[in-house]
Coordinates of C-alpha atoms in Angstrom, one line a residue:
M1 CA -87.3 94.4 287.9
T2 CA -86.7 90.5 287.7
R3 CA -88.0 88.5 290.6
S4 CA -85.5 86.3 292.6
N5 CA -85.0 82.7 291.5
V6 CA -86.4 79.8 293.6
Q7 CA -84.0 76.9 294.1
G8 CA -81.9 78.3 291.3
K9 CA -84.6 78.0 288.7
A10 CA -86.2 80.9 286.9
P11 CA -90.0 80.9 287.1
S12 CA -92.0 80.0 284.0
D13 CA -95.1 81.8 282.9
Q14 CA -97.2 79.0 284.4
E15 CA -95.4 78.8 287.8
T16 CA -96.5 80.6 290.9
V17 CA -93.7 81.6 293.3
P18 CA -94.8 81.6 296.9
R19 CA -93.9 84.7 298.9
T20 CA -92.8 84.4 302.5
R21 CA -93.2 86.7 305.5
R22 CA -90.0 88.7 306.3
G23 CA -87.9 86.5 308.7
S24 CA -90.0 83.4 308.1
N25 CA -90.1 80.4 305.7
T26 CA -93.9 80.2 305.9
P27 CA -95.5 81.2 302.6
V28 CA -98.1 83.9 302.7
E29 CA -101.4 82.6 301.4
P30 CA -103.1 84.4 298.6
G31 CA -105.7 86.9 299.8
E32 CA -104.1 87.1 303.3
H33 CA -103.5 90.6 304.6
G34 CA -100.2 91.9 303.2
G35 CA -100.2 89.3 300.5
R36 CA -101.0 89.5 296.8
R37 CA -101.5 87.3 293.9
L38 CA -99.0 87.5 291.1
R39 CA -101.9 87.9 288.7
G40 CA -103.6 90.9 290.5
G41 CA -105.3 89.3 293.5
S42 CA -109.0 88.7 294.0
K43 CA -111.8 90.9 292.7
T44 CA -112.4 92.2 296.3
D45 CA -108.7 93.3 296.5
R46 CA -108.9 95.0 293.1
R47 CA -112.1 96.9 294.2
R48 CA -110.4 98.0 297.4
R49 CA -107.3 99.3 295.6
R50 CA -109.5 101.0 292.9
R51 CA -111.5 102.8 295.7
R52 CA -108.2 103.8 297.4
T53 CA -106.9 105.2 294.1
L54 CA -110.1 107.0 293.3
R55 CA -110.2 108.6 296.8
W56 CA -106.6 109.7 296.5
S57 CA -107.2 111.1 293.0
A58 CA -110.3 112.9 294.1
T59 CA -108.5 114.4 297.0
V60 CA -105.6 115.6 294.8
L61 CA -108.0 117.0 292.2
A62 CA -110.0 118.8 294.9
V63 CA -106.8 120.4 296.2
V64 CA -105.7 121.4 292.7
I65 CA -109.2 122.9 291.9
L66 CA -109.4 124.8 295.1
G67 CA -105.8 126.0 294.8
T68 CA -106.4 127.1 291.2
A69 CA -109.7 128.8 292.1
G70 CA -108.0 130.5 295.1
A71 CA -105.2 131.7 292.9
G72 CA -107.6 132.8 290.2
Y73 CA -109.7 134.7 292.8
L74 CA -106.6 136.4 294.2
Y75 CA -105.5 137.3 290.7
I76 CA -108.9 138.7 289.8
Q77 CA -108.8 140.8 293.0
H78 CA -105.3 141.9 292.0
L79 CA -106.5 143.1 288.6
N80 CA -109.5 144.8 290.1
G81 CA -107.1 146.6 292.4
N82 CA -105.3 147.9 289.4
I83 CA -108.3 149.7 288.0
R84 CA -108.8 153.4 288.7
K85 CA -112.4 154.6 288.7
G86 CA -114.2 157.9 288.5
E87 CA -117.7 159.4 288.2
L88 CA -119.5 158.9 284.9
L89 CA -121.0 162.4 284.7
S90 CA -119.8 165.6 286.4
G91 CA -121.6 168.2 284.3
D92 CA -125.1 169.3 283.2
S93 CA -126.5 167.0 280.5
K94 CA -129.9 166.5 278.9
A95 CA -129.2 163.3 277.0
K96 CA -131.8 160.5 277.4
K97 CA -131.3 156.8 277.6
P98 CA -132.3 155.0 274.4
T99 CA -135.5 153.0 274.2
P100 CA -134.9 149.2 273.9
N101 CA -135.5 147.6 270.5
A102 CA -138.1 144.9 269.9
A103 CA -135.8 142.3 271.5
G104 CA -135.3 144.5 274.6
Q105 CA -131.7 145.4 273.6
T106 CA -130.1 148.8 273.8
P107 CA -126.8 150.1 272.2
T108 CA -123.8 150.8 274.4
N109 CA -121.8 154.0 274.0
I110 CA -118.3 154.3 275.5
L111 CA -116.3 157.6 275.3
L112 CA -112.6 156.8 274.9
I113 CA -110.4 159.6 276.1
G114 CA -106.6 160.0 275.5
S115 CA -105.1 162.3 278.1
D116 CA -102.0 164.3 277.7
S117 CA -101.4 164.1 281.4
R118 CA -97.8 164.6 282.5
N119 CA -98.4 163.8 286.2
S120 CA -95.9 160.8 286.4
D121 CA -92.3 160.3 285.7
E122 CA -93.1 157.9 282.9
D123 CA -95.6 160.2 281.3
V124 CA -93.1 163.1 281.4
K125 CA -90.5 160.9 279.9
L126 CA -92.8 159.8 277.0
G127 CA -94.6 163.1 276.5
G128 CA -92.0 165.7 277.2
A129 CA -93.0 169.2 278.3
R130 CA -91.8 168.8 281.9
Q131 CA -92.9 172.4 282.6
N132 CA -96.5 171.1 282.2
R133 CA -96.2 168.6 285.0
G134 CA -99.1 168.9 287.5
T135 CA -101.2 171.2 285.2
P136 CA -104.8 170.1 284.3
P137 CA -104.7 167.5 281.5
H138 CA -106.2 168.0 278.1
A139 CA -108.4 165.4 276.3
D140 CA -106.3 165.3 273.1
V141 CA -108.0 162.1 271.8
Q142 CA -111.8 161.8 272.1
M143 CA -113.6 159.0 270.4
L144 CA -117.1 157.6 270.9
I145 CA -117.4 153.9 270.5
H146 CA -121.0 152.8 269.6
L147 CA -121.9 149.1 270.0
S148 CA -125.2 148.4 268.2
A149 CA -128.1 147.0 270.3
D150 CA -127.8 143.6 268.5
R151 CA -124.0 143.7 268.9
K152 CA -123.5 143.0 265.2
S153 CA -121.8 146.3 264.3
A154 CA -119.7 149.0 265.9
A155 CA -119.1 152.7 265.0
F156 CA -116.2 154.9 266.2
V157 CA -116.5 158.7 265.9
S158 CA -113.6 161.1 266.7
I159 CA -113.9 164.8 267.3
P160 CA -110.7 166.8 266.6
R161 CA -109.2 168.2 269.7
D162 CA -109.3 171.8 268.3
T163 CA -113.1 171.8 267.8
R164 CA -114.8 174.8 269.5
V165 CA -118.0 173.7 271.4
D166 CA -120.1 174.6 274.4
I167 CA -118.7 173.1 277.5
P168 CA -121.5 173.0 280.2
R169 CA -121.3 173.8 283.9
C170 CA -119.2 171.1 285.5
K171 CA -118.1 170.2 289.1
D172 CA -114.8 168.5 289.8
P173 CA -115.7 165.4 291.9
K174 CA -112.2 165.4 293.5
T175 CA -112.0 169.1 294.6
G176 CA -115.6 170.1 294.6
H177 CA -114.7 173.2 292.4
T178 CA -117.5 174.3 290.0
Y179 CA -116.6 175.5 286.5
P180 CA -119.1 177.8 284.7
P181 CA -120.3 177.1 281.2
V182 CA -117.8 178.2 278.5
N183 CA -117.5 178.1 274.7
T184 CA -114.0 176.9 273.9
L185 CA -112.0 174.0 272.5
I186 CA -113.4 170.6 273.4
N187 CA -110.0 169.2 274.7
A188 CA -110.3 171.7 277.6
S189 CA -113.3 169.8 279.0
L190 CA -111.1 167.2 280.8
G191 CA -109.4 169.9 282.9
R192 CA -112.8 171.4 284.0
G193 CA -114.2 168.5 286.0
G194 CA -112.5 165.4 284.7
P195 CA -113.7 162.8 282.3
G196 CA -117.3 163.3 283.5
C197 CA -117.2 166.8 282.2
T198 CA -116.0 165.6 278.8
V199 CA -118.9 163.1 278.8
A200 CA -121.4 165.9 279.6
T201 CA -119.9 168.0 276.7
W202 CA -120.4 165.2 274.2
E203 CA -123.9 164.5 275.4
N204 CA -125.0 168.1 275.0
L205 CA -123.4 168.3 271.6
T206 CA -124.7 165.0 270.2
K207 CA -127.8 164.2 272.4
V208 CA -126.3 160.7 272.5
Y209 CA -126.5 159.0 275.9
I210 CA -123.1 157.8 277.0
D211 CA -122.9 154.7 279.2
H212 CA -119.3 154.6 280.1
W213 CA -115.9 156.3 279.7
M214 CA -112.4 154.9 279.5
M215 CA -109.3 157.1 279.7
V216 CA -105.6 156.2 279.0
D217 CA -102.5 158.3 279.3
F218 CA -99.1 158.2 277.4
A219 CA -97.7 155.3 279.5
G220 CA -100.8 153.3 279.1
V221 CA -100.7 153.5 275.3
V222 CA -97.1 152.1 275.3
N223 CA -98.1 149.3 277.8
M224 CA -101.1 148.2 275.7
A225 CA -99.1 148.2 272.4
D226 CA -96.4 146.0 274.0
A227 CA -98.9 143.6 275.4
I228 CA -100.3 142.7 272.0
G229 CA -96.9 142.5 270.3
G230 CA -97.2 145.8 268.4
V231 CA -99.5 147.1 265.7
D232 CA -98.9 147.2 261.9
V233 CA -99.1 150.7 260.3
C234 CA -98.3 152.0 256.9
V235 CA -96.8 155.3 255.5
K236 CA -96.6 156.2 251.8
E237 CA -93.4 158.2 252.1
N238 CA -90.5 158.4 254.6
V239 CA -91.8 160.3 257.6
W240 CA -90.0 162.3 260.3
D241 CA -92.3 164.3 262.7
R242 CA -89.7 166.8 264.0
P243 CA -89.4 170.5 264.7
T244 CA -89.2 172.7 261.6
P245 CA -88.4 176.5 261.2
A246 CA -92.2 177.0 260.7
Q247 CA -93.5 174.6 263.4
P248 CA -91.9 173.7 266.7
G249 CA -92.6 170.4 268.5
G250 CA -93.3 167.0 266.9
S251 CA -93.7 163.4 268.1
G252 CA -90.4 162.1 266.9
L253 CA -91.9 159.4 264.7
K254 CA -89.4 158.4 262.0
L255 CA -90.2 155.6 259.6
R256 CA -89.3 154.7 256.0
A257 CA -92.1 154.3 253.5
G258 CA -93.9 151.0 253.9
T259 CA -95.6 148.9 256.5
W260 CA -94.1 148.7 260.0
N261 CA -94.9 147.0 263.3
V262 CA -94.8 149.8 265.9
Q263 CA -94.6 149.2 269.6
H264 CA -93.0 150.6 272.7
E265 CA -92.6 154.4 272.4
Q266 CA -93.0 154.3 268.6
A267 CA -96.7 153.3 269.0
L268 CA -97.3 156.4 271.1
Q269 CA -95.4 158.5 268.5
W270 CA -97.7 157.2 265.8
L271 CA -100.9 158.1 267.7
R272 CA -99.5 161.6 268.7
T273 CA -98.2 162.6 265.3
R274 CA -100.1 165.6 263.9
H275 CA -97.8 167.9 261.9
A276 CA -96.4 165.2 259.7
W277 CA -99.9 164.2 258.5
G278 CA -100.9 167.8 258.0
S279 CA -103.7 168.4 260.4
D280 CA -105.4 167.3 263.6
P281 CA -108.3 165.6 261.7
L282 CA -105.7 163.6 259.8
R283 CA -104.2 162.5 263.1
A284 CA -107.6 161.1 263.9
K285 CA -107.5 159.1 260.6
A286 CA -104.1 157.7 261.5
Q287 CA -105.5 156.7 264.9
H288 CA -108.3 154.9 263.2
M289 CA -105.9 153.0 261.0
Y290 CA -104.0 151.9 264.1
L291 CA -107.2 150.7 265.9
N292 CA -108.5 148.8 262.9
S293 CA -105.1 147.1 262.6
M294 CA -105.1 146.3 266.3
F295 CA -108.6 144.7 266.1
R296 CA -107.5 142.6 263.2
K297 CA -104.4 141.4 265.0
L298 CA -106.3 140.6 268.2
K299 CA -108.8 138.4 266.1
E300 CA -106.0 136.7 264.2
Q301 CA -104.0 135.9 267.4
N302 CA -107.2 134.7 269.2
V303 CA -105.7 136.2 272.3
F304 CA -108.8 135.4 274.3
T305 CA -107.9 131.6 274.2
D306 CA -104.2 132.1 274.9
S307 CA -104.0 132.3 278.7
G308 CA -100.4 133.8 278.8
R309 CA -101.2 136.6 276.3
L310 CA -104.6 137.2 277.9
M311 CA -102.9 137.7 281.3
D312 CA -100.4 140.1 279.8
L313 CA -103.1 142.0 278.1
A314 CA -105.3 142.0 281.3
E315 CA -102.4 143.3 283.4
A316 CA -101.6 146.0 280.9
A317 CA -105.2 147.1 280.4
T318 CA -106.1 147.3 284.1
K319 CA -102.9 149.3 284.9
S320 CA -103.3 151.6 281.9
L321 CA -107.0 152.4 282.0
Q322 CA -109.1 154.7 284.2
V323 CA -112.8 153.9 283.8
S324 CA -116.2 155.2 285.0
Q325 CA -117.3 153.5 288.2
E326 CA -120.0 151.2 286.7
L327 CA -117.3 149.7 284.4
G328 CA -114.8 149.3 287.2
S329 CA -114.3 145.5 287.4
V330 CA -112.4 142.9 285.4
K331 CA -115.6 141.0 284.7
Q332 CA -117.3 144.1 283.2
L333 CA -114.2 145.0 281.1
Y334 CA -114.0 141.4 279.9
D335 CA -117.7 141.3 279.0
L336 CA -117.2 144.5 277.0
A337 CA -114.1 143.1 275.3
M338 CA -116.0 140.0 274.3
Q339 CA -118.8 142.0 272.8
L340 CA -116.4 144.0 270.8
K341 CA -114.6 140.8 269.7
S342 CA -117.9 139.4 268.4
V343 CA -118.2 142.2 265.9
P344 CA -116.8 141.2 262.4
T345 CA -114.1 143.5 261.2
N346 CA -116.1 144.5 258.1
R347 CA -118.9 145.7 260.5
I348 CA -116.5 148.2 262.3
T349 CA -116.5 151.7 260.9
M350 CA -114.1 154.5 262.0
T351 CA -115.1 158.1 261.3
T352 CA -114.4 161.7 262.2
M353 CA -117.1 164.2 263.0
P354 CA -117.8 166.3 259.9
W355 CA -116.3 169.7 260.6
A356 CA -115.9 173.2 259.1
P357 CA -113.4 176.0 259.7
D358 CA -114.2 178.0 262.8
P359 CA -115.4 181.5 261.8
E360 CA -113.4 182.9 264.7
A361 CA -110.1 181.2 263.8
P362 CA -110.5 179.4 260.4
K363 CA -106.8 178.4 260.2
E364 CA -106.6 177.0 263.7
H365 CA -109.9 175.7 264.9
A366 CA -112.9 173.7 263.7
V367 CA -116.6 173.7 264.5
P368 CA -119.2 170.9 263.8
D369 CA -120.4 170.9 260.2
G370 CA -124.1 171.6 260.8
A371 CA -126.4 169.1 259.0
N372 CA -123.6 166.6 258.2
A373 CA -122.5 166.4 261.8
E374 CA -126.2 166.1 262.9
R375 CA -126.6 163.1 260.5
I376 CA -123.8 161.3 262.3
W377 CA -125.4 162.0 265.7
Q378 CA -128.9 160.9 264.5
M379 CA -127.5 157.6 263.2
L380 CA -126.0 157.0 266.6
R381 CA -129.2 158.0 268.4
D382 CA -131.3 155.8 266.1
D383 CA -128.7 152.9 266.2
V384 CA -128.3 152.9 262.4
P385 CA -125.2 151.0 261.3
F386 CA -122.4 153.0 259.7
D387 CA -121.7 150.2 257.2
K388 CA -123.8 148.5 254.6
N389 CA -122.5 145.0 255.2
G390 CA -125.3 143.7 257.5
K391 CA -128.5 142.0 256.6
P392 CA -131.5 144.4 256.1
A393 CA -133.4 144.8 259.4
A394 CA -136.8 143.3 259.3
E395 CA -138.3 145.8 261.8
N396 CA -139.0 149.4 261.2
K397 CA -136.1 151.6 262.3
K398 CA -138.2 154.7 263.0
K399 CA -137.8 156.2 266.5
P400 CA -140.2 154.6 269.0
T401 CA -142.9 156.9 270.2
A402 CA -144.9 157.1 273.4
P403 CA -148.6 156.0 273.3
A404 CA -151.0 158.9 272.6
K405 CA -152.4 160.6 275.7
T406 CA -155.5 162.8 276.1
P407 CA -154.9 166.5 276.6
S408 CA -155.8 167.8 280.0
M409 CA -157.4 171.0 278.8
P410 CA -158.7 172.7 275.6
A411 CA -156.1 174.2 273.3
G412 CA -157.2 177.8 274.0
Q413 CA -156.6 177.4 277.8
L414 CA -153.1 175.9 277.5
G415 CA -150.1 178.2 277.9
V416 CA -147.3 177.3 275.4
L417 CA -143.9 178.9 275.5
V418 CA -141.9 179.0 272.2
Q419 CA -138.1 179.3 272.3
N420 CA -135.7 180.2 269.5
A421 CA -132.8 177.7 269.4
T422 CA -132.1 177.9 265.7
G423 CA -128.5 179.0 266.2
S424 CA -125.5 176.7 265.8
S425 CA -121.8 176.8 265.9
T426 CA -121.8 177.8 262.2
E427 CA -125.0 179.8 261.9
S428 CA -126.6 182.7 263.8
P429 CA -130.1 182.3 265.2
V430 CA -133.0 183.3 262.9
Q431 CA -134.5 186.5 264.2
L432 CA -138.1 186.4 265.4
R433 CA -138.3 182.7 264.8
A434 CA -140.1 182.0 268.2
K435 CA -142.7 184.7 267.4
D436 CA -143.4 183.2 264.0
I437 CA -144.0 179.7 265.4
A438 CA -146.2 181.2 268.2
N439 CA -148.3 182.8 265.5
V440 CA -148.7 179.4 263.8
L441 CA -149.9 177.9 267.1
A442 CA -152.4 180.7 267.5
Q443 CA -153.9 179.8 264.2
H444 CA -154.4 176.2 265.5
G445 CA -156.3 177.5 268.5
Y446 CA -153.5 177.9 271.0
A447 CA -154.3 181.6 271.8
R448 CA -152.0 181.6 274.8
A449 CA -148.9 180.6 272.8
A450 CA -146.1 183.2 273.3
A451 CA -142.5 183.7 272.3
D452 CA -139.9 183.4 275.1
T453 CA -138.0 186.7 275.0
A454 CA -136.1 186.1 278.2
S455 CA -133.9 183.2 277.0
T456 CA -131.1 183.9 274.5
G457 CA -128.3 181.9 273.0
L458 CA -130.1 178.6 273.0
S459 CA -129.0 176.0 270.5
E460 CA -130.6 172.7 269.5
S461 CA -129.9 170.6 266.5
E462 CA -133.5 169.4 266.3
T463 CA -136.9 170.8 267.2
L464 CA -138.4 169.5 270.5
V465 CA -141.6 169.8 272.5
R466 CA -140.9 169.6 276.2
Y467 CA -143.3 169.2 279.2
P468 CA -142.5 169.1 282.9
S469 CA -144.9 166.4 284.3
A470 CA -147.0 163.4 283.2
D471 CA -150.3 165.4 283.4
L472 CA -149.1 167.6 280.5
E473 CA -147.9 164.8 278.3
G474 CA -151.1 164.7 276.3
D475 CA -151.1 168.5 275.8
A476 CA -147.5 168.4 274.6
Q477 CA -148.4 165.6 272.1
A478 CA -151.3 167.7 270.8
V479 CA -149.0 170.8 270.3
A480 CA -146.5 168.6 268.4
K481 CA -149.3 167.2 266.2
A482 CA -150.6 170.7 265.4
L483 CA -147.1 171.7 264.2
G484 CA -146.3 168.5 262.4
I485 CA -143.5 167.6 264.8
P486 CA -142.9 163.8 265.2
M487 CA -144.0 162.3 268.5
S488 CA -140.5 161.0 269.1
S489 CA -139.5 164.6 269.6
V490 CA -141.9 165.1 272.6
Q491 CA -139.8 164.8 275.7
K492 CA -140.4 165.1 279.5
S493 CA -137.9 167.6 281.0
T494 CA -137.4 169.3 284.4
D495 CA -135.9 172.3 282.6
V496 CA -139.3 173.7 281.7
S497 CA -142.3 174.7 283.8
G498 CA -145.0 174.2 281.1
V499 CA -145.4 172.9 277.6
T500 CA -142.5 174.4 275.6
V501 CA -141.7 174.3 271.9
V502 CA -137.9 174.6 271.3
V503 CA -137.4 175.5 267.6
G504 CA -134.1 174.0 266.6
A505 CA -131.6 174.4 263.7
D506 CA -133.6 171.9 261.6
W507 CA -136.5 174.3 261.3
R508 CA -135.0 177.7 260.3
T509 CA -137.6 178.6 257.7
G510 CA -141.3 178.0 256.9
T511 CA -144.4 177.5 259.0
S512 CA -144.7 173.8 258.5
Y513 CA -142.1 171.5 260.2
P514 CA -140.0 170.0 257.4
K515 CA -140.2 166.2 257.0
Q516 CA -137.1 164.5 258.2
S517 CA -135.7 161.6 256.2
Q518 CA -134.6 158.6 258.2
P519 CA -130.9 157.7 257.7
K520 CA -130.1 154.4 256.0
D521 CA -127.4 151.9 256.8
G522 CA -124.0 153.3 255.7
D523 CA -125.5 156.7 254.7
L524 CA -122.6 158.7 256.0
P525 CA -121.6 162.2 255.0
S526 CA -118.8 162.3 252.4
N527 CA -116.6 164.4 254.8
S528 CA -116.8 161.9 257.7
D529 CA -113.6 160.2 256.5
A530 CA -114.9 156.7 257.1
I531 CA -112.7 153.7 257.1
N532 CA -114.0 150.1 257.3
G533 CA -112.3 147.8 259.8
A534 CA -111.6 145.1 257.1
D535 CA -109.8 147.6 254.8
K536 CA -106.0 146.6 254.9
S537 CA -105.1 149.0 252.0
Q538 CA -105.0 152.2 254.1
C539 CA -101.7 154.0 254.2
M540 CA -101.0 157.5 255.5
P541 CA -99.6 160.1 253.1
V542 CA -96.9 162.4 254.6
Y543 CA -97.0 166.2 254.5
K544 CA -94.2 167.4 252.3
P545 CA -92.1 169.3 255.0
Y546 CA -91.9 166.1 257.0
Q547 CA -90.7 163.8 254.3
W548 CA -87.0 162.7 254.3

């Protein structure tokens, strides 16, 4: 704006134009209240104006911060309200928490469960089978996520849904109904006490302590896929998973050969497809390809620094997931996500539990593949990486052992019970095994050692020495030493009334306990179907009847 002329003359750069009070010809003196110098006023005036500006700016900033914080708090509370929670464990389990490493760290194990629940309109629409609405759900996808203690590697292990296992006694936390132990397909565990029963089933099978569970249904899978903008998958041939004269059902997945970005219902179809791949274990492999691709995409997008995408993902995740109670807040889920994000893709390994045909139904069901499955579980228990891409550990990876204790009584006075637990899902128990080991103990001076003839049907993958109370720990250690059993296999347990030797499937023959080799990094069984997270070359072959 141009100032008004004085006496018809425009002011020069050197001239000062006097201001007058409104309604008066008296000039306002510079520095007088209400006046100002054309060149900014005095230093005092400038300080006053600066203080007023700073006070105003601070006030506005405080309002913005408080408003944002308030909105953030309300949004976090909203997300927390989305999360559905349940009990971690609702069945009998003997798994023990792992001992911290030299740095005081422990691994984290999360059981991921994919439910076939059809208890909502959206689930029925996506999953079909309306006649099954309201029936107990099945855990059609079961995958253990193992984050190493140092958070530098991660392992994923799937168990095919048609695997026959022992499901322990479980109590439904919602209804209070108790289900007795049963030997049946592992996917039935979810309907016999909820996710906590599935956790107990895994812990009894693997002896791996599980810290958390997360469960997602049909609708949740679709919401998550949409939130990240779809996931890239690959098929070698044209695929159409549809009903055939020989096999009803099918997911409806229809793709031409090549790489495709699947989202919406198509993402769910990919994860549910079984017949077109040829088997349930191959479905697990397709799921592993999907997850690896998803992890790569999340890292490439850097979604954790994009507030818009992060909010979309947070909304979808909290609405889609049910979690165990101790994982039931946005902060805990975010912390877990950041730990997963920190793992390089070439340190992520997807596997399927080694399995064998079920002797009772070889064409339909599976059972754990004895020693090969046990190697996988041992690597998880010992926190041995599934890949070979890490730096060699400086510390000894042997299992930590308790300090040696002095026996409370002479060997000849100690009563020792020996149990036969040499049976497994693929092998029958070795007859008279408990009696044979009791005789070995007698030769070492344990005259009161005796076989347990009352217990039958026990099954343990590894031999253990159990004791009920601290005063018998030294006696249990002495028994283990006499038999050559490692001190790491000596365990306190409320399931025994005295020192008890449980002869497991790892000691089916001989009178000397066989030396167990420690697994090495990446030393996976050949039938674990391992896929590295950085491998972009994976592409699913299609079973001939479902090609088009």
